[in-house]
CSV table of N, CA, C and O in Angstrom, one decimal:
chain,number,residue,atom,x,y,z
A,930,MET,N,234.9,77.7,-210.0
A,930,MET,CA,235.0,77.0,-211.3
A,930,MET,C,233.7,76.7,-211.9
A,930,MET,O,233.5,76.7,-213.1
A,931,LYS,N,232.7,76.4,-211.1
A,931,LYS,CA,231.3,76.1,-211.6
A,931,LYS,C,230.7,77.4,-212.3
A,931,LYS,O,230.1,77.2,-213.3
A,932,ASN,N,231.0,78.5,-211.8
A,932,ASN,CA,230.5,79.8,-212.4
A,932,ASN,C,231.1,80.0,-213.8
A,932,ASN,O,230.5,80.4,-214.7
A,933,ILE,N,232.4,79.6,-213.9
A,933,ILE,CA,233.1,79.8,-215.2
A,933,ILE,C,232.5,78.8,-216.2
A,933,ILE,O,232.2,79.2,-217.4
A,934,ASN,N,232.2,77.6,-215.8
A,934,ASN,CA,231.5,76.6,-216.7
A,934,ASN,C,230.2,77.1,-217.1
A,934,ASN,O,229.8,77.0,-218.3
A,935,LYS,N,229.4,77.6,-216.2
A,935,LYS,CA,228.0,78.2,-216.5
A,935,LYS,C,228.1,79.3,-217.5
A,935,LYS,O,227.4,79.4,-218.4
A,936,ILE,N,229.1,80.2,-217.3
A,936,ILE,CA,229.3,81.3,-218.2
A,936,ILE,C,229.7,80.8,-219.6
A,936,ILE,O,229.1,81.3,-220.6
A,937,CYS,N,230.6,79.9,-219.6
A,937,CYS,CA,231.0,79.3,-220.9
A,937,CYS,C,229.8,78.7,-221.7
A,937,CYS,O,229.7,78.9,-222.9
A,938,VAL,N,229.0,77.9,-221.0
A,938,VAL,CA,227.9,77.3,-221.6
A,938,VAL,C,226.9,78.3,-222.1
A,938,VAL,O,226.3,78.2,-223.2
A,939,ALA,N,226.6,79.3,-221.2
A,939,ALA,CA,225.7,80.4,-221.6
A,939,ALA,C,226.2,81.1,-222.9
A,939,ALA,O,225.4,81.4,-223.8
A,940,LEU,N,227.5,81.4,-222.9
A,940,LEU,CA,228.1,82.1,-224.1
A,940,LEU,C,228.0,81.2,-225.3
A,940,LEU,O,227.7,81.7,-226.4
A,941,PHE,N,228.2,79.9,-225.2
A,941,PHE,CA,228.1,79.0,-226.3
A,941,PHE,C,226.7,79.0,-226.8
A,941,PHE,O,226.4,79.1,-228.0
A,942,CYS,N,225.7,78.9,-225.9
A,942,CYS,CA,224.3,78.9,-226.3
A,942,CYS,C,223.9,80.2,-227.0
A,942,CYS,O,223.2,80.2,-228.0
A,943,LEU,N,224.4,81.3,-226.5
A,943,LEU,CA,224.1,82.6,-227.1
A,943,LEU,C,224.7,82.7,-228.5
A,943,LEU,O,224.0,83.1,-229.4
A,944,GLY,N,225.9,82.2,-228.6
A,944,GLY,CA,226.6,82.2,-229.9
A,944,GLY,C,225.8,81.3,-230.9
A,944,GLY,O,225.7,81.7,-232.1
A,945,THR,N,225.4,80.2,-230.5
A,945,THR,CA,224.6,79.3,-231.3
A,945,THR,C,223.3,79.9,-231.8
A,945,THR,O,222.9,79.9,-232.9
A,946,ALA,N,222.6,80.6,-230.8
A,946,ALA,CA,221.4,81.2,-231.2
A,946,ALA,C,221.6,82.4,-232.2
A,946,ALA,O,220.8,82.6,-233.1
A,947,SER,N,222.7,83.1,-231.9
A,947,SER,CA,223.0,84.2,-232.9
A,947,SER,C,223.3,83.7,-234.2
A,947,SER,O,222.9,84.3,-235.2
A,948,ALA,N,224.0,82.6,-234.3
A,948,ALA,CA,224.4,82.0,-235.6
A,948,ALA,C,223.1,81.6,-236.4
A,948,ALA,O,223.0,81.7,-237.6
A,949,THR,N,222.2,81.0,-235.6
A,949,THR,CA,220.9,80.5,-236.2
A,949,THR,C,220.1,81.7,-236.8
A,949,THR,O,219.6,81.6,-237.9
A,950,VAL,N,220.0,82.8,-236.0
A,950,VAL,CA,219.3,84.0,-236.5
A,950,VAL,C,220.0,84.6,-237.8
A,950,VAL,O,219.4,84.9,-238.7
A,951,ALA,N,221.3,84.6,-237.7
A,951,ALA,CA,222.1,85.2,-238.9
A,951,ALA,C,221.9,84.3,-240.1
A,951,ALA,O,221.9,84.8,-241.2
A,952,ALA,N,221.8,83.0,-239.9
A,952,ALA,CA,221.7,82.1,-241.1
A,952,ALA,C,220.4,82.4,-241.9
A,952,ALA,O,220.3,82.0,-243.0
A,953,GLU,N,219.4,82.9,-241.2
A,953,GLU,CA,218.1,83.2,-241.9
A,953,GLU,C,217.9,84.6,-242.4
A,953,GLU,O,216.9,85.0,-242.8
A,954,GLU,N,219.0,85.3,-242.4
A,954,GLU,CA,219.0,86.7,-242.9
A,954,GLU,C,218.7,86.7,-244.4
A,954,GLU,O,219.2,85.9,-245.2
A,955,VAL,N,217.8,87.6,-244.8
A,955,VAL,CA,217.5,87.8,-246.3
A,955,VAL,C,218.3,88.9,-246.9
A,955,VAL,O,218.5,89.9,-246.3
A,956,VAL,N,218.9,88.6,-248.0
A,956,VAL,CA,219.8,89.5,-248.7
A,956,VAL,C,219.0,90.1,-249.9
A,956,VAL,O,218.4,89.4,-250.7
A,957,TYR,N,218.9,91.5,-249.9
A,957,TYR,CA,218.2,92.2,-251.0
A,957,TYR,C,219.3,92.7,-251.9
A,957,TYR,O,220.3,93.3,-251.5
A,958,SER,N,219.1,92.6,-253.3
A,958,SER,CA,220.1,93.0,-254.2
A,958,SER,C,219.4,93.4,-255.5
A,958,SER,O,218.2,93.0,-255.8
A,959,THR,N,220.1,94.2,-256.3
A,959,THR,CA,219.6,94.6,-257.6
A,959,THR,C,219.4,93.3,-258.5
A,959,THR,O,218.4,93.1,-259.2
A,960,GLU,N,220.3,92.4,-258.3
A,960,GLU,CA,220.2,91.1,-259.0
A,960,GLU,C,218.9,90.4,-258.6
A,960,GLU,O,218.2,89.9,-259.5
A,961,GLY,N,218.7,90.3,-257.3
A,961,GLY,CA,217.5,89.6,-256.9
A,961,GLY,C,216.2,90.3,-257.4
A,961,GLY,O,215.2,89.6,-257.8
A,962,TYR,N,216.2,91.6,-257.4
A,962,TYR,CA,215.0,92.4,-257.9
A,962,TYR,C,214.8,92.0,-259.3
A,962,TYR,O,213.6,91.7,-259.7
A,963,CYS,N,215.8,92.0,-260.1
A,963,CYS,CA,215.7,91.8,-261.5
A,963,CYS,C,215.2,90.4,-261.8
A,963,CYS,O,214.5,90.1,-262.7
A,964,VAL,N,215.7,89.4,-261.0
A,964,VAL,CA,215.3,88.0,-261.2
A,964,VAL,C,213.8,88.0,-261.0
A,964,VAL,O,213.0,87.4,-261.8
A,965,LEU,N,213.3,88.6,-259.9
A,965,LEU,CA,211.9,88.6,-259.6
A,965,LEU,C,211.1,89.3,-260.7
A,965,LEU,O,210.0,88.8,-261.2
A,966,ALA,N,211.6,90.4,-261.1
A,966,ALA,CA,210.9,91.2,-262.2
A,966,ALA,C,210.8,90.4,-263.5
A,966,ALA,O,209.8,90.4,-264.2
A,967,ASN,N,211.9,89.8,-263.8
A,967,ASN,CA,211.9,89.0,-265.1
A,967,ASN,C,211.1,87.8,-265.0
A,967,ASN,O,210.7,87.2,-266.1
A,968,GLU,N,210.8,87.3,-263.8
A,968,GLU,CA,209.9,86.1,-263.6
A,968,GLU,C,208.5,86.5,-263.7
A,968,GLU,O,207.6,85.7,-263.7
A,969,GLY,N,208.2,87.8,-263.6
A,969,GLY,CA,206.8,88.3,-263.7
A,969,GLY,C,206.0,88.2,-262.4
A,969,GLY,O,204.8,88.0,-262.4
A,970,VAL,N,206.7,88.4,-261.3
A,970,VAL,CA,206.0,88.3,-260.0
A,970,VAL,C,205.0,89.5,-259.8
A,970,VAL,O,205.2,90.5,-260.5
A,971,ASP,N,204.1,89.4,-258.9
A,971,ASP,CA,203.1,90.4,-258.6
A,971,ASP,C,203.8,91.7,-258.3
A,971,ASP,O,204.9,91.8,-257.7
A,972,SER,N,203.3,92.8,-258.9
A,972,SER,CA,203.9,94.2,-258.7
A,972,SER,C,204.0,94.6,-257.2
A,972,SER,O,204.9,95.3,-256.9
A,973,ARG,N,203.1,94.1,-256.4
A,973,ARG,CA,203.2,94.4,-255.0
A,973,ARG,C,204.4,93.8,-254.3
A,973,ARG,O,205.0,94.4,-253.5
A,974,MET,N,204.8,92.6,-254.8
A,974,MET,CA,206.0,92.0,-254.3
A,974,MET,C,207.2,92.8,-254.7
A,974,MET,O,208.1,93.0,-253.9
A,975,LEU,N,207.2,93.2,-256.0
A,975,LEU,CA,208.3,94.0,-256.5
A,975,LEU,C,208.4,95.3,-255.7
A,975,LEU,O,209.6,95.8,-255.4
A,976,ASP,N,207.3,96.0,-255.5
A,976,ASP,CA,207.3,97.2,-254.7
A,976,ASP,C,207.9,97.0,-253.3
A,976,ASP,O,208.7,97.9,-252.9
A,977,ALA,N,207.5,96.0,-252.7
A,977,ALA,CA,208.0,95.7,-251.3
A,977,ALA,C,209.5,95.4,-251.4
A,977,ALA,O,210.3,95.8,-250.5
A,978,TYR,N,209.9,94.6,-252.4
A,978,TYR,CA,211.3,94.3,-252.5
A,978,TYR,C,212.2,95.6,-252.8
A,978,TYR,O,213.2,95.8,-252.2
A,979,ALA,N,211.7,96.4,-253.6
A,979,ALA,CA,212.4,97.7,-253.9
A,979,ALA,C,212.5,98.6,-252.7
A,979,ALA,O,213.5,99.2,-252.5
A,980,LYS,N,211.4,98.6,-251.9
A,980,LYS,CA,211.5,99.3,-250.6
A,980,LYS,C,212.5,98.8,-249.7
A,980,LYS,O,213.3,99.6,-249.1
A,981,LYS,N,212.6,97.5,-249.6
A,981,LYS,CA,213.7,96.9,-248.7
A,981,LYS,C,215.1,97.1,-249.3
A,981,LYS,O,216.0,97.4,-248.6
A,982,LEU,N,215.2,97.1,-250.6
A,982,LEU,CA,216.4,97.4,-251.3
A,982,LEU,C,216.9,98.8,-251.2
A,982,LEU,O,218.0,99.1,-251.2
A,983,GLY,N,215.9,99.7,-251.2
A,983,GLY,CA,216.2,101.1,-251.1
A,983,GLY,C,216.2,101.8,-252.4
A,983,GLY,O,216.5,103.0,-252.5
A,984,ASP,N,215.9,101.1,-253.5
A,984,ASP,CA,215.9,101.7,-254.8
A,984,ASP,C,215.2,100.7,-255.8
A,984,ASP,O,215.1,99.5,-255.5
A,985,THR,N,214.7,101.3,-256.9
A,985,THR,CA,214.1,100.4,-257.9
A,985,THR,C,215.0,100.4,-259.1
A,985,THR,O,215.2,101.4,-259.7
A,986,PRO,N,215.6,99.2,-259.4
A,986,PRO,CA,216.5,99.2,-260.5
A,986,PRO,C,215.7,99.5,-261.8
A,986,PRO,O,214.6,99.2,-262.0
A,987,SER,N,216.4,100.1,-262.8
A,987,SER,CA,215.8,100.5,-264.0
A,987,SER,C,215.5,99.3,-264.9
A,987,SER,O,216.1,98.3,-264.7
A,988,LYS,N,214.6,99.5,-265.9
A,988,LYS,CA,214.3,98.4,-266.8
A,988,LYS,C,215.6,98.1,-267.7
A,988,LYS,O,215.8,96.9,-268.0
A,989,LYS,N,216.4,99.1,-267.9
A,989,LYS,CA,217.6,98.9,-268.7
A,989,LYS,C,218.5,98.0,-268.0
A,989,LYS,O,219.1,97.0,-268.6
A,990,VAL,N,218.7,98.2,-266.7
A,990,VAL,CA,219.6,97.3,-265.9
A,990,VAL,C,219.0,95.9,-265.9
A,990,VAL,O,219.8,94.9,-266.1
A,991,CYS,N,217.7,95.8,-265.6
A,991,CYS,CA,217.1,94.5,-265.6
A,991,CYS,C,217.2,93.7,-266.9
A,991,CYS,O,217.4,92.5,-267.0
A,992,ASN,N,217.0,94.5,-268.0
A,992,ASN,CA,217.0,93.8,-269.3
A,992,ASN,C,218.4,93.3,-269.6
A,992,ASN,O,218.6,92.2,-270.2
A,993,ALA,N,219.5,94.1,-269.2
A,993,ALA,CA,220.8,93.6,-269.4
A,993,ALA,C,221.1,92.4,-268.6
A,993,ALA,O,221.7,91.4,-269.1
A,994,PHE,N,220.6,92.4,-267.4
A,994,PHE,CA,220.7,91.2,-266.5
A,994,PHE,C,220.0,90.0,-267.1
A,994,PHE,O,220.5,88.9,-267.0
A,995,LYS,N,218.8,90.3,-267.6
A,995,LYS,CA,218.0,89.2,-268.2
A,995,LYS,C,218.7,88.5,-269.3
A,995,LYS,O,218.7,87.3,-269.5
A,996,GLU,N,219.4,89.3,-270.1
A,996,GLU,CA,220.2,88.7,-271.2
A,996,GLU,C,221.3,87.7,-270.7
A,996,GLU,O,221.5,86.6,-271.2
A,997,VAL,N,222.0,88.2,-269.7
A,997,VAL,CA,223.0,87.3,-269.1
A,997,VAL,C,222.4,86.1,-268.5
A,997,VAL,O,223.0,85.0,-268.7
A,998,VAL,N,221.3,86.2,-267.8
A,998,VAL,CA,220.7,85.0,-267.2
A,998,VAL,C,220.2,84.1,-268.2
A,998,VAL,O,220.4,82.9,-268.1
A,999,ALA,N,219.6,84.6,-269.3
A,999,ALA,CA,219.1,83.7,-270.4
A,999,ALA,C,220.2,82.9,-271.0
A,999,ALA,O,220.0,81.7,-271.4
A,1000,GLU,N,221.4,83.4,-271.1
A,1000,GLU,CA,222.5,82.7,-271.7
A,1000,GLU,C,223.0,81.6,-270.7
A,1000,GLU,O,223.6,80.6,-271.2
A,1001,THR,N,222.8,81.8,-269.4
A,1001,THR,CA,223.4,80.8,-268.5
A,1001,THR,C,222.4,79.9,-267.8
A,1001,THR,O,222.8,78.9,-267.3
A,1002,ARG,N,221.2,80.2,-267.8
A,1002,ARG,CA,220.2,79.4,-267.2
A,1002,ARG,C,219.7,78.2,-268.0
A,1002,ARG,O,219.2,78.4,-269.1
A,1003,PRO,N,219.8,77.0,-267.5
A,1003,PRO,CA,219.2,75.9,-268.2
A,1003,PRO,C,217.7,76.0,-268.4
A,1003,PRO,O,217.1,76.7,-267.5
A,1004,LYS,N,217.1,75.4,-269.4
A,1004,LYS,CA,215.7,75.5,-269.6
A,1004,LYS,C,214.8,75.0,-268.5
A,1004,LYS,O,213.8,75.5,-268.2
A,1005,ALA,N,215.3,73.9,-267.8
A,1005,ALA,CA,214.5,73.2,-266.8
A,1005,ALA,C,215.1,73.6,-265.4
A,1005,ALA,O,215.3,72.7,-264.6
A,1006,TRP,N,215.4,74.8,-265.1
A,1006,TRP,CA,216.0,75.2,-263.8
A,1006,TRP,C,215.0,75.1,-262.7
A,1006,TRP,O,213.9,75.6,-262.8
A,1007,ASP,N,215.3,74.5,-261.6
A,1007,ASP,CA,214.4,74.2,-260.5
A,1007,ASP,C,214.9,74.8,-259.2
A,1007,ASP,O,214.6,74.3,-258.1
A,1008,TYR,N,215.7,75.9,-259.3
A,1008,TYR,CA,216.2,76.6,-258.1
A,1008,TYR,C,216.9,75.8,-257.0
A,1008,TYR,O,216.6,75.9,-255.9
A,1009,PRO,N,217.8,74.9,-257.4
A,1009,PRO,CA,218.5,74.1,-256.4
A,1009,PRO,C,219.3,75.0,-255.4
A,1009,PRO,O,219.9,76.0,-255.8
A,1010,MET,N,219.2,74.7,-254.1
A,1010,MET,CA,219.8,75.5,-253.1
A,1010,MET,C,219.4,76.9,-253.1
A,1010,MET,O,220.1,77.8,-252.6
A,1011,GLY,N,218.2,77.2,-253.7
A,1011,GLY,CA,217.6,78.5,-253.7
A,1011,GLY,C,218.3,79.5,-254.7
A,1011,GLY,O,218.0,80.7,-254.7
A,1012,LYS,N,219.1,78.9,-255.6
A,1012,LYS,CA,219.8,79.8,-256.5
A,1012,LYS,C,218.9,80.2,-257.7
A,1012,LYS,O,218.2,79.3,-258.3
A,1013,PRO,N,218.7,81.4,-258.0
A,1013,PRO,CA,217.9,81.8,-259.1
A,1013,PRO,C,218.4,81.4,-260.5
A,1013,PRO,O,217.7,81.3,-261.4
A,1014,TYR,N,219.7,81.2,-260.6
A,1014,TYR,CA,220.4,80.7,-261.8
A,1014,TYR,C,221.7,80.2,-261.4
A,1014,TYR,O,222.3,80.5,-260.4
A,1015,PRO,N,222.3,79.4,-262.3
A,1015,PRO,CA,223.6,78.8,-262.0
A,1015,PRO,C,224.7,79.8,-261.7
A,1015,PRO,O,224.8,80.9,-262.3
A,1016,GLY,N,225.4,79.6,-260.6
A,1016,GLY,CA,226.5,80.4,-260.2
A,1016,GLY,C,226.1,81.6,-259.4
A,1016,GLY,O,227.0,82.4,-259.0
A,1017,SER,N,224.9,81.8,-259.1
A,1017,SER,CA,224.4,83.0,-258.4
A,1017,SER,C,224.8,82.9,-256.9
A,1017,SER,O,224.8,81.8,-256.3
A,1018,ALA,N,225.2,84.0,-256.4
A,1018,ALA,CA,225.5,84.1,-254.9
A,1018,ALA,C,224.2,84.4,-254.1
A,1018,ALA,O,224.2,84.2,-252.9
A,1019,ILE,N,223.2,84.7,-254.8
A,1019,ILE,CA,221.9,85.0,-254.1
A,1019,ILE,C,221.2,83.6,-253.8
A,1019,ILE,O,221.3,82.7,-254.5
A,1020,ARG,N,220.6,83.6,-252.6
A,1020,ARG,CA,219.8,82.5,-252.2
A,1020,ARG,C,218.4,82.9,-252.0
A,1020,ARG,O,218.1,83.8,-251.1
A,1021,LEU,N,217.4,82.4,-252.7
A,1021,LEU,CA,216.0,82.8,-252.6
A,1021,LEU,C,215.4,82.0,-251.5
A,1021,LEU,O,215.8,80.8,-251.3
A,1022,SER,N,214.5,82.5,-250.7
A,1022,SER,CA,213.8,81.8,-249.7
A,1022,SER,C,212.8,80.9,-250.3
A,1022,SER,O,212.4,81.0,-251.5
A,1023,GLU,N,212.3,79.9,-249.5
A,1023,GLU,CA,211.2,79.0,-250.1
A,1023,GLU,C,210.0,79.8,-250.5
A,1023,GLU,O,209.4,79.5,-251.5
A,1024,LYS,N,209.7,80.8,-249.8
A,1024,LYS,CA,208.5,81.7,-250.1
A,1024,LYS,C,208.7,82.4,-251.5
A,1024,LYS,O,207.8,82.5,-252.3
A,1025,GLN,N,209.9,82.9,-251.7
A,1025,GLN,CA,210.2,83.5,-252.9
A,1025,GLN,C,210.2,82.6,-254.1
A,1025,GLN,O,209.6,82.9,-255.2
A,1026,ILE,N,210.7,81.4,-253.9
A,1026,ILE,CA,210.7,80.3,-255.0
A,1026,ILE,C,209.2,79.9,-255.3
A,1026,ILE,O,208.8,79.8,-256.4
A,1027,GLU,N,208.4,79.8,-254.2
A,1027,GLU,CA,207.0,79.4,-254.4
A,1027,GLU,C,206.3,80.5,-255.2
A,1027,GLU,O,205.5,80.2,-256.1
A,1028,ALA,N,206.6,81.8,-254.9
A,1028,ALA,CA,205.9,82.9,-255.6
A,1028,ALA,C,206.3,82.9,-257.0
A,1028,ALA,O,205.5,83.2,-257.9
A,1029,ILE,N,207.6,82.7,-257.3
A,1029,ILE,CA,208.1,82.7,-258.7
A,1029,ILE,C,207.4,81.6,-259.5
A,1029,ILE,O,206.9,81.8,-260.6
A,1030,LYS,N,207.4,80.4,-258.9
A,1030,LYS,CA,206.7,79.2,-259.6
A,1030,LYS,C,205.2,79.5,-259.8
A,1030,LYS,O,204.7,79.2,-260.8
A,1031,ALA,N,204.6,80.1,-258.8
A,1031,ALA,CA,203.1,80.3,-258.9
A,1031,ALA,C,202.9,81.4,-260.0
A,1031,ALA,O,201.9,81.2,-260.8
A,1032,ALA,N,203.7,82.4,-260.1
A,1032,ALA,CA,203.6,83.4,-261.1
A,1032,ALA,C,203.9,82.9,-262.5
A,1032,ALA,O,203.4,83.4,-263.5
A,1033,SER,N,204.7,81.9,-262.6
A,1033,SER,CA,205.1,81.3,-263.9
A,1033,SER,C,204.0,80.4,-264.5
A,1033,SER,O,204.0,80.2,-265.7
A,1034,LYS,N,203.0,80.0,-263.7
A,1034,LYS,CA,201.9,79.1,-264.2
A,1034,LYS,C,200.8,79.8,-264.9
A,1034,LYS,O,200.6,80.9,-264.9
């Protein structure tokens, strides 16, 4: 019985560790690329993002996305919960938000 308890505790700890790692996973998307491009971040950051994404979205796609964002984003948006704009499913990391804010200055 003691071995079963040890196994259960080990599996629980392993599951908790796995959930923690998965919670910090970064999602790359066309939407995210366009947000960064429209914010004017450093081209090296965009190149690295496009490499992770596996493609570089066209300017036409990003311009269309920019129009949608402009209509929905409040003027004083401060990235609550890492969202690049209201209703976004994307969550930006703290480093991404800092880079966007630094590039905006």
